[in-house]
Amino acid sequence: MAESAVSTVVQRLGDLLIQEAVFLDGVNEEVYGMQVELQRMQSFLRDADRRQDEEESVKNWVSEIRETAYDAEDIIEEFALKVALRRRSGMVNVMKRYATLAKETIELHNVGNEIQIIKNRISSLTNSLQTYGIIQRNDDWSPGLGRQQQQLRRSYSHIVEEDIVGLEEDVKVLAEQLVNSNGIVSICGMGGIGKTTLAKKVYHNSKVRHHFDAFAWAYVSQQCQVREVWEGILFKLTNPSKEQREEIANLRDEELVKRLYQVQLEKKCLVILDDIWTIPTWNNLCPAFPYWKTAGSKILLTTRKMDVALHPDPTCFLHVPPQLNDDESWELLKKKACVDNNYPDVRIRAEIERLGREMVGRCTGLPLAIIVLGGLLATKKTTFEWDVVRKNIISHLRRGKGDEQLLGVAEVLALSYHELPYQLKPCFLHLAHFPEDCEIQTKKMLRMWVAEGFVSSVYNGVEEETMEDVAQRYLGELVERCMVQVVERGTTGRIRTCRMHDLMRDLCLSKAKQENFLEVFNQSLASDHPADSFPWSMVREARSIGRLRRLAVVLEGDLHKFIPSGYKRNSHLRSLLYFHEKACHVENWGSLKSVFKNFKLLRVLDLEGIQSHGGKLPKEIGKLIHLRFLSLRDTDIDELPSTIGNLRYLQTLDLLTWNSTVQIPNVVWRLHRLRHLYLPESCGEYSYKWQLANLVNLQTLVNFPAEKCEITDLVRLNHLKKLVIDDPKFGAIFRSPRARFYRLQSLSFVSNEDSTVVQVIQGCPNLYKLHIEGQIEKLPDCQQFSANLAKLNLLGSKLTEDPMPTLEKLPNLRILRLQMDSFLGNKMVCLDKGFPQLKSLFLYDLPNLEEWEVVEGAMANLFHLEISNCTSLKTVPEGLRFITSLREMEIRSMLKAFRTRLEHGGEDYYKVQHVPSIAFRYCDY
């Protein structure tokens, strides 16, 4: 990782020379010289990084150069910080001004000496290269590589579900047990064997879906939070409203258990408890499950331990997935490495198979290891490169000690990290921040990558790609290498959420600690590594010594102090993140002062979800002039200090707090580098006007403060990609020919009778997502919509004409929501070949809708359908029976007669009998 560390510092020094020229005046030549020295070393580091597991001396050298690069960055940023804070404080008189200049002169001399010492250290380290036999390497990696591979490989979002081989019979047996037998079903096997994958296939099996009424999946994991697991399962089985969720959250534990227990008696429920580690965990969870009293509801659990699998019921059906045999292992590797596509020549393919079978033998039939190995080999283009990977695996195995089966799998996973291009290594290690089985919100994570300096903008031959786009591509590359799993994709295909397999996370944590990349402090003092975890120590992992730069705090209860006692002296901290599953309170926000005073080099600060008793963010926040990412989302902060305007490097500011109103001073205009701004519903009662027109880098603006700004300021923000605005005057700006938002991809706005929706839509010609709230006089013609439009929400539109003839002609529409009187007519018709790409359709609160006709050939790709509170609708369309792609239906708040017609034996059942999953909610009146 030394190469990526040095590369980041070289880029940062270049930025400082440009952006901090006024503060570095007098030492800029020294800084430039240090940058050149580090650049000279970069090409050698590629070889050193790959060899550090072979020799302890090389590992120590790599660690030393990494820390030297960090020291260089620290010296410059600390000096710039001192000068910036002193000049901002203002001058009382001439004498004080001269005293300040004199002090700066002394500090210039001192920092010059420190830079010279760093340069000497770099020179000494460079001179020792020959001693270790380290050579110069120039095998560059391009972030465009992922796009080339995408042409040859399928999306990873289906790899777990689709590419695993040899599961068909297992799924059939388990589905039969769940449907026709009593008692618990357990899947037991070692990590990476495919327990979760098998459980998912059973969970989505059509026979299982038709048999049960309600479904819930819970990731239990090592640090099981019993209350959270119970609540999550109850939410999924009952799908409660927001008010009902709040009521459930306030129940005592015994009341919650009783309610969950009763639901499983009243309905046929299938509950998956994935990854249970200990018998005490089961004992804590089991009071909520009537698994021995009902033949209707069932539990399927997965675990690594046989005693856990048999403890709930020694007579349960126990399934132990077998490891893949040699042929199955090779078949899976072939799919993942795209052998048939990449190597059409039969002779070359034979050599590839020989090498592949030898390597896959080291995976001992574990699907996870094979998938990761395949993801690595898919980046290799020749038999020579395949042979290099084979030799690396064997070399690592010869150095290791211990169980060769476990060691072989560990080495395959570890090799996937060593083979990463240097740009991707910090991105991968950053994932170690997130708790086990955490579903990671990628948009937020990618902005942290940008704030940390892991990515930079790239010119792709047409235009400069944004740093966020490059970060998204980096994540895509980690997915393609099967080091990260996709959980959900958005309407445009971008990864919305992701997670890591627990074995891959073990590797990530181990490498992060070895590289001194971050520390994870768990409030419960639970170890991050399970006792029977893979033997990373066998592959020569050791903790590096150096300054701590990133800290993740995992909270299990209230927060008594923001910084744990053992970390208070880490003044060079760059990133501070807090994670918590349940409500987390701190006594008062004033205790943040110590963070702001002691960690002035912070770039990332995430306080999301922490609660106190309201109050003002301490003014000392203004000392964090290097801060780039600040999230106060879901906190109860109700006022910001004026010093927030000092954060001139800030890129992301998230103020979507619990409070609908936050007092925000008129300083936001000073944050020139803002790229993503999330504002509360109201920004306070100050009478002055804001000026946002100079925030020219802004890409995201949520809750445009109409009461604070001139609506015409928006015209100047020509980099906007996402805009949320509830000012009805928004439509008026499009009367000007200059009002065009060519980069805008997502728009949410409020319409009224005076605004012209047509003008708005034509002024945003490249929209992917559109949300319109309020009355629309007439729906625009289909050709007036963006051809890229993939998601459309209409709420309260009060259209009197059927919108379907227009909307069905949108070529790329994938999600359509018609809500709350968006259509006031009584009949809708979907014609043949209409909605060619539609995947999800939601019809909510359309009380006048009596008849819905779907002609055969319409909505040929529909996957998900929801109908809610359309109480005049008597039946579903006849044409649904022709939509073979339809896999999920949810019917809620409809009359009981409507439900009866659709249930097995009902007169409309034939229309939906091909749909694997049909859920009914609140259809009993």
PDB file of C-alpha atoms in Angstrom, residues 90-337:
ATOM      1  CA  GLY A  90      -7.380  39.640  12.319  1.00  0.00           C
ATOM      2  CA  MET A  91      -4.905  42.318  13.515  1.00  0.00           C
ATOM      3  CA  VAL A  92      -5.488  44.555  16.482  1.00  0.00           C
ATOM      4  CA  ASN A  93      -2.657  47.023  15.788  1.00  0.00           C
ATOM      5  CA  VAL A  94       0.521  47.534  13.809  1.00  0.00           C
ATOM      6  CA  MET A  95       2.774  46.204  16.565  1.00  0.00           C
ATOM      7  CA  LYS A  96       0.807  42.945  16.740  1.00  0.00           C
ATOM      8  CA  ARG A  97       0.984  42.642  12.965  1.00  0.00           C
ATOM      9  CA  TYR A  98       4.792  42.906  13.030  1.00  0.00           C
ATOM     10  CA  ALA A  99       4.960  40.377  15.864  1.00  0.00           C
ATOM     11  CA  THR A 100       2.827  37.978  13.815  1.00  0.00           C
ATOM     12  CA  LEU A 101       5.046  38.384  10.748  1.00  0.00           C
ATOM     13  CA  ALA A 102       8.118  37.766  12.871  1.00  0.00           C
ATOM     14  CA  LYS A 103       6.570  34.569  14.226  1.00  0.00           C
ATOM     15  CA  GLU A 104       5.730  33.415  10.697  1.00  0.00           C
ATOM     16  CA  THR A 105       9.338  34.021   9.643  1.00  0.00           C
ATOM     17  CA  ILE A 106      10.583  31.772  12.442  1.00  0.00           C
ATOM     18  CA  GLU A 107       8.045  29.103  11.564  1.00  0.00           C
ATOM     19  CA  LEU A 108       9.052  29.319   7.887  1.00  0.00           C
ATOM     20  CA  HIS A 109      12.638  28.624   8.906  1.00  0.00           C
ATOM     21  CA  ASN A 110      11.577  25.710  11.101  1.00  0.00           C
ATOM     22  CA  VAL A 111       9.335  24.110   8.506  1.00  0.00           C
ATOM     23  CA  GLY A 112      12.117  24.523   5.929  1.00  0.00           C
ATOM     24  CA  ASN A 113      14.433  22.541   8.196  1.00  0.00           C
ATOM     25  CA  GLU A 114      11.809  19.856   8.731  1.00  0.00           C
ATOM     26  CA  ILE A 115      11.287  19.536   4.989  1.00  0.00           C
ATOM     27  CA  GLN A 116      15.040  19.136   4.495  1.00  0.00           C
ATOM     28  CA  ILE A 117      15.099  16.356   7.099  1.00  0.00           C
ATOM     29  CA  ILE A 118      12.253  14.590   5.263  1.00  0.00           C
ATOM     30  CA  LYS A 119      14.088  14.941   1.934  1.00  0.00           C
ATOM     31  CA  ASN A 120      17.210  13.429   3.484  1.00  0.00           C
ATOM     32  CA  ARG A 121      15.134  10.500   4.799  1.00  0.00           C
ATOM     33  CA  ILE A 122      13.663   9.963   1.329  1.00  0.00           C
ATOM     34  CA  SER A 123      17.114  10.075  -0.292  1.00  0.00           C
ATOM     35  CA  SER A 124      18.452   7.568   2.215  1.00  0.00           C
ATOM     36  CA  LEU A 125      15.530   5.241   1.601  1.00  0.00           C
ATOM     37  CA  THR A 126      15.957   5.590  -2.169  1.00  0.00           C
ATOM     38  CA  ASN A 127      19.669   4.741  -1.919  1.00  0.00           C
ATOM     39  CA  SER A 128      18.813   1.519  -0.094  1.00  0.00           C
ATOM     40  CA  LEU A 129      16.723   0.235  -3.019  1.00  0.00           C
ATOM     41  CA  GLN A 130      19.661  -1.681  -4.533  1.00  0.00           C
ATOM     42  CA  THR A 131      20.382  -3.308  -1.182  1.00  0.00           C
ATOM     43  CA  TYR A 132      17.004  -5.015  -1.306  1.00  0.00           C
ATOM     44  CA  GLY A 133      17.086  -5.717  -5.038  1.00  0.00           C
ATOM     45  CA  ILE A 134      13.957  -3.648  -5.674  1.00  0.00           C
ATOM     46  CA  ILE A 135      13.417  -2.837  -9.343  1.00  0.00           C
ATOM     47  CA  GLN A 136      11.480  -0.168 -11.218  1.00  0.00           C
ATOM     48  CA  ARG A 137       8.053  -1.265 -12.524  1.00  0.00           C
ATOM     49  CA  ASN A 138       5.781   0.661 -14.860  1.00  0.00           C
ATOM     50  CA  ASP A 139       2.832  -1.736 -15.329  1.00  0.00           C
ATOM     51  CA  ASP A 140       0.217   0.962 -15.094  1.00  0.00           C
ATOM     52  CA  TRP A 141      -3.446   0.266 -14.456  1.00  0.00           C
ATOM     53  CA  SER A 142      -6.128   2.374 -16.019  1.00  0.00           C
ATOM     54  CA  PRO A 143      -9.485   3.030 -14.387  1.00  0.00           C
ATOM     55  CA  GLY A 144     -10.950   2.372 -17.823  1.00  0.00           C
ATOM     56  CA  LEU A 145     -10.028  -1.310 -17.532  1.00  0.00           C
ATOM     57  CA  GLY A 146     -13.290  -2.082 -15.771  1.00  0.00           C
ATOM     58  CA  ARG A 147     -15.307  -0.804 -18.708  1.00  0.00           C
ATOM     59  CA  GLN A 148     -13.512  -3.155 -21.099  1.00  0.00           C
ATOM     60  CA  GLN A 149     -14.174  -6.120 -18.828  1.00  0.00           C
ATOM     61  CA  GLN A 150     -17.830  -5.210 -18.578  1.00  0.00           C
ATOM     62  CA  GLN A 151     -18.220  -6.034 -22.247  1.00  0.00           C
ATOM     63  CA  LEU A 152     -17.075  -9.592 -21.528  1.00  0.00           C
ATOM     64  CA  ARG A 153     -18.593 -10.260 -18.133  1.00  0.00           C
ATOM     65  CA  ARG A 154     -22.043 -10.264 -16.638  1.00  0.00           C
ATOM     66  CA  SER A 155     -23.015  -7.952 -13.828  1.00  0.00           C
ATOM     67  CA  TYR A 156     -21.862  -9.146 -10.421  1.00  0.00           C
ATOM     68  CA  SER A 157     -25.261  -8.355  -8.952  1.00  0.00           C
ATOM     69  CA  HIS A 158     -26.335 -11.886  -9.919  1.00  0.00           C
ATOM     70  CA  ILE A 159     -23.077 -13.780  -9.283  1.00  0.00           C
ATOM     71  CA  VAL A 160     -24.062 -15.236  -5.936  1.00  0.00           C
ATOM     72  CA  GLU A 161     -27.503 -16.231  -7.126  1.00  0.00           C
ATOM     73  CA  GLU A 162     -26.750 -17.374 -10.653  1.00  0.00           C
ATOM     74  CA  ASP A 163     -23.146 -18.536 -11.064  1.00  0.00           C
ATOM     75  CA  ILE A 164     -22.789 -20.993  -8.209  1.00  0.00           C
ATOM     76  CA  VAL A 165     -22.895 -24.518  -9.601  1.00  0.00           C
ATOM     77  CA  GLY A 166     -24.260 -27.750  -8.168  1.00  0.00           C
ATOM     78  CA  LEU A 167     -27.006 -26.323  -5.932  1.00  0.00           C
ATOM     79  CA  GLU A 168     -30.139 -27.391  -7.764  1.00  0.00           C
ATOM     80  CA  GLU A 169     -30.696 -30.614  -5.823  1.00  0.00           C
ATOM     81  CA  ASP A 170     -29.867 -28.932  -2.489  1.00  0.00           C
ATOM     82  CA  VAL A 171     -32.459 -26.222  -3.147  1.00  0.00           C
ATOM     83  CA  LYS A 172     -35.085 -28.791  -4.085  1.00  0.00           C
ATOM     84  CA  VAL A 173     -34.510 -30.828  -0.905  1.00  0.00           C
ATOM     85  CA  LEU A 174     -34.560 -27.803   1.411  1.00  0.00           C
ATOM     86  CA  ALA A 175     -37.671 -26.312  -0.216  1.00  0.00           C
ATOM     87  CA  GLU A 176     -39.451 -29.656   0.212  1.00  0.00           C
ATOM     88  CA  GLN A 177     -38.537 -29.753   3.899  1.00  0.00           C
ATOM     89  CA  LEU A 178     -39.784 -26.217   4.543  1.00  0.00           C
ATOM     90  CA  VAL A 179     -43.083 -26.781   2.760  1.00  0.00           C
ATOM     91  CA  ASN A 180     -43.979 -30.318   3.848  1.00  0.00           C
ATOM     92  CA  SER A 181     -42.202 -31.026   7.151  1.00  0.00           C
ATOM     93  CA  ASN A 182     -42.314 -29.713  10.699  1.00  0.00           C
ATOM     94  CA  GLY A 183     -39.506 -28.260  12.766  1.00  0.00           C
ATOM     95  CA  ILE A 184     -36.406 -26.193  12.116  1.00  0.00           C
ATOM     96  CA  VAL A 185     -34.180 -26.538   9.055  1.00  0.00           C
ATOM     97  CA  SER A 186     -30.442 -25.925   9.610  1.00  0.00           C
ATOM     98  CA  ILE A 187     -27.645 -25.373   7.090  1.00  0.00           C
ATOM     99  CA  CYS A 188     -24.198 -25.941   8.599  1.00  0.00           C
ATOM    100  CA  GLY A 189     -20.774 -25.569   6.990  1.00  0.00           C
ATOM    101  CA  MET A 190     -17.457 -23.726   7.092  1.00  0.00           C
ATOM    102  CA  GLY A 191     -17.077 -20.113   6.029  1.00  0.00           C
ATOM    103  CA  GLY A 192     -17.150 -19.610   2.275  1.00  0.00           C
ATOM    104  CA  ILE A 193     -18.942 -22.907   1.532  1.00  0.00           C
ATOM    105  CA  GLY A 194     -22.023 -21.074   0.236  1.00  0.00           C
ATOM    106  CA  LYS A 195     -24.523 -21.332   3.112  1.00  0.00           C
ATOM    107  CA  THR A 196     -25.955 -17.856   2.554  1.00  0.00           C
ATOM    108  CA  THR A 197     -26.117 -18.341  -1.205  1.00  0.00           C
ATOM    109  CA  LEU A 198     -28.002 -21.613  -0.770  1.00  0.00           C
ATOM    110  CA  ALA A 199     -30.376 -20.034   1.769  1.00  0.00           C
ATOM    111  CA  LYS A 200     -31.091 -17.168  -0.645  1.00  0.00           C
ATOM    112  CA  LYS A 201     -31.950 -19.571  -3.438  1.00  0.00           C
ATOM    113  CA  VAL A 202     -34.350 -21.404  -1.135  1.00  0.00           C
ATOM    114  CA  TYR A 203     -35.785 -18.091   0.111  1.00  0.00           C
ATOM    115  CA  HIS A 204     -36.658 -17.068  -3.461  1.00  0.00           C
ATOM    116  CA  ASN A 205     -37.747 -20.518  -4.636  1.00  0.00           C
ATOM    117  CA  SER A 206     -41.185 -20.329  -6.316  1.00  0.00           C
ATOM    118  CA  LYS A 207     -42.598 -23.284  -4.366  1.00  0.00           C
ATOM    119  CA  VAL A 208     -41.543 -21.682  -1.070  1.00  0.00           C
ATOM    120  CA  ARG A 209     -42.897 -18.294  -2.112  1.00  0.00           C
ATOM    121  CA  HIS A 210     -46.324 -19.710  -2.916  1.00  0.00           C
ATOM    122  CA  HIS A 211     -46.510 -21.667   0.336  1.00  0.00           C
ATOM    123  CA  PHE A 212     -45.737 -18.944   2.921  1.00  0.00           C
ATOM    124  CA  ASP A 213     -47.625 -15.700   3.573  1.00  0.00           C
ATOM    125  CA  ALA A 214     -44.790 -13.552   4.913  1.00  0.00           C
ATOM    126  CA  PHE A 215     -41.011 -13.597   4.780  1.00  0.00           C
ATOM    127  CA  ALA A 216     -38.149 -12.155   6.807  1.00  0.00           C
ATOM    128  CA  TRP A 217     -34.372 -12.394   6.472  1.00  0.00           C
ATOM    129  CA  ALA A 218     -32.080 -11.453   9.371  1.00  0.00           C
ATOM    130  CA  TYR A 219     -28.278 -11.301   9.331  1.00  0.00           C
ATOM    131  CA  VAL A 220     -27.384 -12.318  12.882  1.00  0.00           C
ATOM    132  CA  SER A 221     -23.533 -12.306  12.830  1.00  0.00           C
ATOM    133  CA  GLN A 222     -21.139 -12.365  15.787  1.00  0.00           C
ATOM    134  CA  GLN A 223     -22.163  -9.135  17.490  1.00  0.00           C
ATOM    135  CA  CYS A 224     -25.837 -10.022  17.609  1.00  0.00           C
ATOM    136  CA  GLN A 225     -28.129  -7.239  18.790  1.00  0.00           C
ATOM    137  CA  VAL A 226     -31.155  -9.257  19.834  1.00  0.00           C
ATOM    138  CA  ARG A 227     -33.611  -6.361  19.986  1.00  0.00           C
ATOM    139  CA  GLU A 228     -32.608  -5.148  16.517  1.00  0.00           C
ATOM    140  CA  VAL A 229     -33.016  -8.653  15.064  1.00  0.00           C
ATOM    141  CA  TRP A 230     -36.512  -9.003  16.558  1.00  0.00           C
ATOM    142  CA  GLU A 231     -37.589  -5.561  15.351  1.00  0.00           C
ATOM    143  CA  GLY A 232     -36.199  -6.149  11.868  1.00  0.00           C
ATOM    144  CA  ILE A 233     -38.043  -9.446  11.512  1.00  0.00           C
ATOM    145  CA  LEU A 234     -41.328  -7.973  12.763  1.00  0.00           C
ATOM    146  CA  PHE A 235     -40.998  -5.042  10.342  1.00  0.00           C
ATOM    147  CA  LYS A 236     -40.535  -7.425   7.420  1.00  0.00           C
ATOM    148  CA  LEU A 237     -43.360  -9.765   8.406  1.00  0.00           C
ATOM    149  CA  THR A 238     -45.908  -6.973   8.968  1.00  0.00           C
ATOM    150  CA  ASN A 239     -44.601  -4.088   6.827  1.00  0.00           C
ATOM    151  CA  PRO A 240     -45.834  -1.447   9.310  1.00  0.00           C
ATOM    152  CA  SER A 241     -46.477   2.234   8.643  1.00  0.00           C
ATOM    153  CA  LYS A 242     -44.142   4.916  10.012  1.00  0.00           C
ATOM    154  CA  GLU A 243     -46.398   5.446  13.035  1.00  0.00           C
ATOM    155  CA  GLN A 244     -46.552   1.702  13.695  1.00  0.00           C
ATOM    156  CA  ARG A 245     -42.765   1.460  13.478  1.00  0.00           C
ATOM    157  CA  GLU A 246     -42.433   4.143  16.125  1.00  0.00           C
ATOM    158  CA  GLU A 247     -44.912   2.295  18.306  1.00  0.00           C
ATOM    159  CA  ILE A 248     -42.957  -0.966  17.922  1.00  0.00           C
ATOM    160  CA  ALA A 249     -39.710   0.825  18.766  1.00  0.00           C
ATOM    161  CA  ASN A 250     -41.244   1.940  22.072  1.00  0.00           C
ATOM    162  CA  LEU A 251     -42.412  -1.536  23.110  1.00  0.00           C
ATOM    163  CA  ARG A 252     -40.720  -3.244  26.030  1.00  0.00           C
ATOM    164  CA  ASP A 253     -38.737  -6.358  25.063  1.00  0.00           C
ATOM    165  CA  GLU A 254     -41.359  -8.741  26.423  1.00  0.00           C
ATOM    166  CA  GLU A 255     -44.112  -6.891  24.499  1.00  0.00           C
ATOM    167  CA  LEU A 256     -42.062  -7.042  21.304  1.00  0.00           C
ATOM    168  CA  VAL A 257     -41.459 -10.781  21.754  1.00  0.00           C
ATOM    169  CA  LYS A 258     -45.154 -11.418  22.315  1.00  0.00           C
ATOM    170  CA  ARG A 259     -46.177  -9.506  19.202  1.00  0.00           C
ATOM    171  CA  LEU A 260     -43.622 -11.208  16.972  1.00  0.00           C
ATOM    172  CA  TYR A 261     -44.584 -14.587  18.419  1.00  0.00           C
ATOM    173  CA  GLN A 262     -48.271 -13.951  17.739  1.00  0.00           C
ATOM    174  CA  VAL A 263     -47.682 -12.900  14.113  1.00  0.00           C
ATOM    175  CA  GLN A 264     -46.019 -16.253  13.425  1.00  0.00           C
ATOM    176  CA  LEU A 265     -48.997 -18.087  14.908  1.00  0.00           C
ATOM    177  CA  GLU A 266     -51.490 -16.145  12.798  1.00  0.00           C
ATOM    178  CA  LYS A 267     -49.602 -16.342   9.484  1.00  0.00           C
ATOM    179  CA  LYS A 268     -47.434 -18.862   7.716  1.00  0.00           C
ATOM    180  CA  CYS A 269     -44.087 -17.099   8.068  1.00  0.00           C
ATOM    181  CA  LEU A 270     -40.641 -18.080   6.846  1.00  0.00           C
ATOM    182  CA  VAL A 271     -37.810 -16.562   8.886  1.00  0.00           C
ATOM    183  CA  ILE A 272     -34.175 -16.947   7.828  1.00  0.00           C
ATOM    184  CA  LEU A 273     -31.630 -16.502  10.629  1.00  0.00           C
ATOM    185  CA  ASP A 274     -28.356 -16.211   8.734  1.00  0.00           C
ATOM    186  CA  ASP A 275     -24.963 -16.724  10.373  1.00  0.00           C
ATOM    187  CA  ILE A 276     -25.671 -17.635  14.010  1.00  0.00           C
ATOM    188  CA  TRP A 277     -22.371 -18.057  15.843  1.00  0.00           C
ATOM    189  CA  THR A 278     -23.138 -19.302  19.347  1.00  0.00           C
ATOM    190  CA  ILE A 279     -25.676 -21.228  21.392  1.00  0.00           C
ATOM    191  CA  PRO A 280     -26.230 -18.250  23.762  1.00  0.00           C
ATOM    192  CA  THR A 281     -27.159 -16.159  20.713  1.00  0.00           C
ATOM    193  CA  TRP A 282     -29.886 -18.661  19.813  1.00  0.00           C
ATOM    194  CA  ASN A 283     -31.053 -18.854  23.415  1.00  0.00           C
ATOM    195  CA  ASN A 284     -31.464 -15.086  23.468  1.00  0.00           C
ATOM    196  CA  LEU A 285     -33.394 -15.018  20.172  1.00  0.00           C
ATOM    197  CA  CYS A 286     -35.620 -18.080  20.508  1.00  0.00           C
ATOM    198  CA  PRO A 287     -38.382 -16.755  22.859  1.00  0.00           C
ATOM    199  CA  ALA A 288     -39.825 -14.887  19.866  1.00  0.00           C
ATOM    200  CA  PHE A 289     -40.206 -18.002  17.692  1.00  0.00           C
ATOM    201  CA  PRO A 290     -42.979 -20.612  18.176  1.00  0.00           C
ATOM    202  CA  TYR A 291     -41.077 -23.128  16.079  1.00  0.00           C
ATOM    203  CA  TRP A 292     -42.308 -26.159  18.045  1.00  0.00           C
ATOM    204  CA  LYS A 293     -45.978 -25.086  18.303  1.00  0.00           C
ATOM    205  CA  THR A 294     -46.951 -24.431  14.720  1.00  0.00           C
ATOM    206  CA  ALA A 295     -46.729 -26.349  11.494  1.00  0.00           C
ATOM    207  CA  GLY A 296     -47.338 -23.129   9.571  1.00  0.00           C
ATOM    208  CA  SER A 297     -44.368 -20.886  10.304  1.00  0.00           C
ATOM    209  CA  LYS A 298     -40.803 -22.153   9.790  1.00  0.00           C
ATOM    210  CA  ILE A 299     -37.250 -21.158  10.627  1.00  0.00           C
ATOM    211  CA  LEU A 300     -34.212 -21.800   8.476  1.00  0.00           C
ATOM    212  CA  LEU A 301     -30.890 -21.005  10.138  1.00  0.00           C
ATOM    213  CA  THR A 302     -27.307 -21.045   8.882  1.00  0.00           C
ATOM    214  CA  THR A 303     -24.242 -21.502  11.052  1.00  0.00           C
ATOM    215  CA  ARG A 304     -20.615 -22.614  10.929  1.00  0.00           C
ATOM    216  CA  LYS A 305     -20.932 -24.758  14.055  1.00  0.00           C
ATOM    217  CA  MET A 306     -22.616 -28.152  14.319  1.00  0.00           C
ATOM    218  CA  ASP A 307     -23.546 -27.731  17.996  1.00  0.00           C
ATOM    219  CA  VAL A 308     -25.351 -24.487  17.151  1.00  0.00           C
ATOM    220  CA  ALA A 309     -27.169 -26.127  14.223  1.00  0.00           C
ATOM    221  CA  LEU A 310     -28.499 -28.966  16.401  1.00  0.00           C
ATOM    222  CA  HIS A 311     -29.122 -27.068  19.630  1.00  0.00           C
ATOM    223  CA  PRO A 312     -32.621 -25.666  18.819  1.00  0.00           C
ATOM    224  CA  ASP A 313     -33.882 -29.107  17.827  1.00  0.00           C
ATOM    225  CA  PRO A 314     -31.623 -32.206  17.803  1.00  0.00           C
ATOM    226  CA  THR A 315     -34.120 -33.871  15.461  1.00  0.00           C
ATOM    227  CA  CYS A 316     -34.158 -30.968  12.972  1.00  0.00           C
ATOM    228  CA  PHE A 317     -33.408 -31.412   9.292  1.00  0.00           C
ATOM    229  CA  LEU A 318     -29.670 -30.728   9.036  1.00  0.00           C
ATOM    230  CA  HIS A 319     -28.131 -29.958   5.664  1.00  0.00           C
ATOM    231  CA  VAL A 320     -24.343 -29.838   5.251  1.00  0.00           C
ATOM    232  CA  PRO A 321     -23.455 -28.391   1.824  1.00  0.00           C
ATOM    233  CA  PRO A 322     -20.698 -30.454   0.208  1.00  0.00           C
ATOM    234  CA  GLN A 323     -17.565 -28.805  -1.100  1.00  0.00           C
ATOM    235  CA  LEU A 324     -17.420 -28.580  -4.878  1.00  0.00           C
ATOM    236  CA  ASN A 325     -15.626 -31.414  -6.626  1.00  0.00           C
ATOM    237  CA  ASP A 326     -12.796 -30.761  -9.101  1.00  0.00           C
ATOM    238  CA  ASP A 327     -15.054 -30.494 -12.151  1.00  0.00           C
ATOM    239  CA  GLU A 328     -17.598 -28.247 -10.403  1.00  0.00           C
ATOM    240  CA  SER A 329     -14.760 -26.065  -9.107  1.00  0.00           C
ATOM    241  CA  TRP A 330     -13.294 -25.681 -12.596  1.00  0.00           C
ATOM    242  CA  GLU A 331     -16.741 -24.962 -14.068  1.00  0.00           C
ATOM    243  CA  LEU A 332     -17.278 -22.123 -11.571  1.00  0.00           C
ATOM    244  CA  LEU A 333     -13.788 -20.710 -12.172  1.00  0.00           C
ATOM    245  CA  LYS A 334     -14.393 -20.810 -15.927  1.00  0.00           C
ATOM    246  CA  LYS A 335     -17.525 -18.710 -15.546  1.00  0.00           C
ATOM    247  CA  LYS A 336     -15.915 -16.149 -13.274  1.00  0.00           C
ATOM    248  CA  ALA A 337     -12.723 -15.813 -15.317  1.00  0.00           C
TER     249      ALA A 337
END
